[in-house]
Amino acid sequence: MITVLAVHFAVAAVAPFLFRKFRRNSFYALAAVPAGSFVWLLLQHGAVYQVAAGQAAHSSTGSAVTELLPWIPELKIELAFRMDPLAWIMSLLVLGVGALVLVYCARYFKNKDSNLGGFGAQLLAFAGAMFGLVTADDLLLMFIFWELTTVLSYLLIGYARTRLSARRSALQALMVTTAGGLAMLVGLIILGFSAGTYRISSILELAPGLATGPAAGAVAAAVVLILIGAVTKSALIPFHFWLPGAMAAPTPVSAYLHAAAMVKAGVYLVARLAPGFAETAYWLPMVLGLGLATMLVGGYRALRQTDIKLILAYGTVSQLGFLTMVVGLGKPDAALAGLALLLAHGLFKATLFLVVGIIDHQSGTRDLRKLSGVYTSSRALAVVAAIGAASMAGIPPLAGFVAKESVFEAFVHYGTASDSGAWGMVVLAGLVLGSILTFAYSARFMWGAFASKPGIEPTPFKAIKPSFLAAPALLSLLTIVYGLWPAPVDAWIQPYAAEFVHDGGDPASAAGHLALWHGLTPALGLTAITFVLGLAMFYGRSIVARAQGRVPAWVDGDRAYQMTIGALDDVAVWVTGRTQRGSLFFYLAVILTVAFALPLTALLIAGKPLPDGLYFIDPNSPLQLVAGAGIVIGALAAVRANKRFLAVLMVSVTGYGIALMFALQGAPDLALTQMLVETIILVAFVLAMRSLPAELRDRTGGKYRVIRVIIGVAFGVTMIFVAIYAMGARVATPVALEFPRLAYEGGGGLNVVNVTLVDIRAWDTFGEISVLALAATGVASLIFVKGRGDGIRASTSVAEGTVGRRSAAGQSSRDSAALALSRKFAASTRDAWLVAGRTMAPERRSIIFEVVTRLVFHSMIVFSVYLLLAGHNLPGGGFAGGLTAGLALTIRYLAGGRFELREATPVGAGTLLGIGLATAAASGVVPLLLGGQVFQSAIIELWLPVFGDIKFVTSTIFDIGVYIVVVGLVLDVLRSLGAEIDEHFEEDPAGETEGQEPEGVPAETTGRGKA
């Protein structure tokens, strides 16, 4: 089964390439996939249905073919597949009809039709998804395939992307079925949690205890939610409207998805759960009530349609309600009849949809008011359609008659049973009425599509190629064979029907048998009544039409959907207009008010006293008072500052104060990281502020200032008490107490913080550095237009007689202009290590800064490497080391400008980010290739002649990746907020805002003193 799925999706992936070469004939190659799978399915018949001598006849669990592949064991999610009789029967439809529809597509579409490759891939992938859905033995795995069919259905319905009706119908189907799917997901989780397993076969074995046990209420609610998903998928009332709208899809999609496959998913789910949960409280009211209403409404609406495809669409709605009633009744005879009708419906409805596609393709219309004389133009097509319509109407000796006779028999037993009461007879009468409507719209379809109508010219009709008619003809042939010889189908269904037999009853006698002739039975009498009244409705169609015309236009499902969507749009516009006001004050006020109001309300409701042992200042560290005072003063000064640079500087004071707090509390790693991060952020803010006015204008004042103070103080105080209560609410032993032992024994290091980051929680760290790379890319995308800024070039020679170190080929014109200007201010012709003297104006240079840079740069780089390598046992690590190296690059940029930055970093920021992520990823993948787990570390101890005993932990390689990513991030910020803004100023120095250098200053900027 896993192989069948893999082949479907693999071929679907390459399908677009096939269509580029072979065009529409590629559909034949795609059809070979479900056709081959169909052959494989037939070969599995013996394994699925074998019942050893002496085995209980109703024990079908032992005859199923299963495949299991663990996926997420912690969540009890497995790739579990099970081919039992129900799955085998559903797979017959999914694979068999799927192969025929793909063959049909090869003649239905034209070579010039656009996007055939995508359509073919989606249709084949849909076949695989449906096969996965019906064979999945895990609730969550089944849900994945369930939603996959929803997405693929959306794409297939919207094939004609340029047509508004197709896009609207596709979106409508997606929203309705997805909403039901989300409700179903909740039910599946509740059911799996209540059962203690997500294996469907195991849940059905536990079903009697679940339905009557302590969790009976939760199970009943779960079943209702699951049925909601089934109702939306199978287009039952009140969600039936999406299916007729989906007729905007190409006819092959309607024949497959909306006749034989996707809409059967809900029916399949009802059939799958019925053996275990048909006795729950709300099952029968939902299944019988909604099914009967859908059958009647669908049949009624089918008689009002003038589009022959819509006649079939509403007929499908009616039949889906019919099927849901039968398979959901929970009786052996109904189970037998339900699956028999499901197979028959798949055959005749797919036939009729394909016939409609041929009529539309050959005549250009589906309007029965325009179609006339098609029978005389193509008798073969009319015969094929007549077989399908007769089977749909239940006329012998076809499959529809055999199945419907069994349905009538089952509901006669249900209606006359003592435990069903008057409700049983109501359901039986409604079922007969629905069957009369079915006969009437079947006759209406044949008359509308093929009859010669008085006063209407014969419809021009092109000759049909045999290859085009082959698929519906084969389906109609199978309909005849099924009706004349139902014994094989009966044998396929009996094991499933036996699952409803309890207490040692005889399955065969309880379920009955499929047969063309059962004798003179009440069911045959109901069939006769159906024929007579159905014919009367057809011949009196004008009277019926007039009667329907007098019925007022009710608010149908589609109109209710449009009203609901319109109301949601109106509410969204109203809410957006009152919340998205363009005011930063308003946004922050709402966020912070909610952030303190909800926790404060919870604390007041709880009414718990403050925990014991509170103190204002740690007596062992009185310097905390100084650090705290500095934080408060910095925060207040930031609020009162009227210059941007001063405000940012004061915010940094609070950050450095927090770093001091960490150091005083014995957390040197956190203190070091906080200090480095604060410094980098300060530099980034200062660089960015060069493009902003120096003064802070438009400050919120007046009455809002008081509101801001109140909100700010309330938020701060609330967070203090939340933290106090949170720390005092601990009742279990902190997990962190085990970290030192885990760090040393499992991670091979003494630095708990760093070992946690690169080993114990390596997945989290990998996610964080991925976010860093995304953030760097986001910053660069806001600044750069054509590239990331890695292309800054150094000059070939900046003074006469100097031999260049690089070729200047490809250098941008603005870089050349800047270098030409810098030659006028060149202080030396020697090849200096720091190139500021050749690229900066004298008045913009700081000799002291340049000298300091020469002294500290290499030391900082070496220190960063030390922090990287020592971080496993001492304070440091890849993050701190990368920040230190980034600060060293920052100093070189500040001392020498953007050309100096290019000299210091020959490797681009994007390249560094990619290398860092790749290194970290490789450190996680390599252990998996060696038989370990992802991100598993190895401790290597060895002795070297010079260095002595060496203990190397492979997680250091991951830390190296972190180091490189952080360096790349800092470099990207410097080039985005530093070098690129420098170049913008060079292009338009007059555009510099207040607080920046005046016009006339040489173009190169250093990033110093700009704010």
Coordinates of C-alpha atoms in Angstrom, one line a residue, residues 791-798 806-820 823 839 898-899 902 983:
G791 CA 29.5 43.3 -4.2
I792 CA 31.4 46.2 -2.7
R793 CA 34.7 46.3 -4.4
A794 CA 38.1 47.5 -3.3
S795 CA 40.1 49.8 -5.6
T796 CA 42.9 48.6 -7.8
S797 CA 45.0 51.6 -6.8
V798 CA 44.0 54.7 -5.1
R806 CA 42.4 43.4 -7.0
S807 CA 41.0 44.0 -10.4
A808 CA 38.5 46.7 -10.6
A809 CA 36.5 45.1 -13.4
G810 CA 32.8 45.2 -12.8
Q811 CA 33.1 48.0 -10.2
S812 CA 30.0 50.2 -10.1
S813 CA 30.2 53.8 -11.3
R814 CA 29.3 55.2 -8.0
D815 CA 32.1 53.2 -6.3
S816 CA 34.5 54.5 -8.9
A817 CA 33.4 58.1 -8.3
A818 CA 33.9 57.6 -4.5
L819 CA 37.3 56.2 -5.0
A820 CA 38.3 58.9 -7.4
R823 CA 42.4 59.9 -4.1
T839 CA 39.3 56.1 1.1
R898 CA 32.5 50.6 3.8
F899 CA 35.6 49.9 1.8
R902 CA 34.9 44.9 2.3
E983 CA 26.1 54.8 -0.8

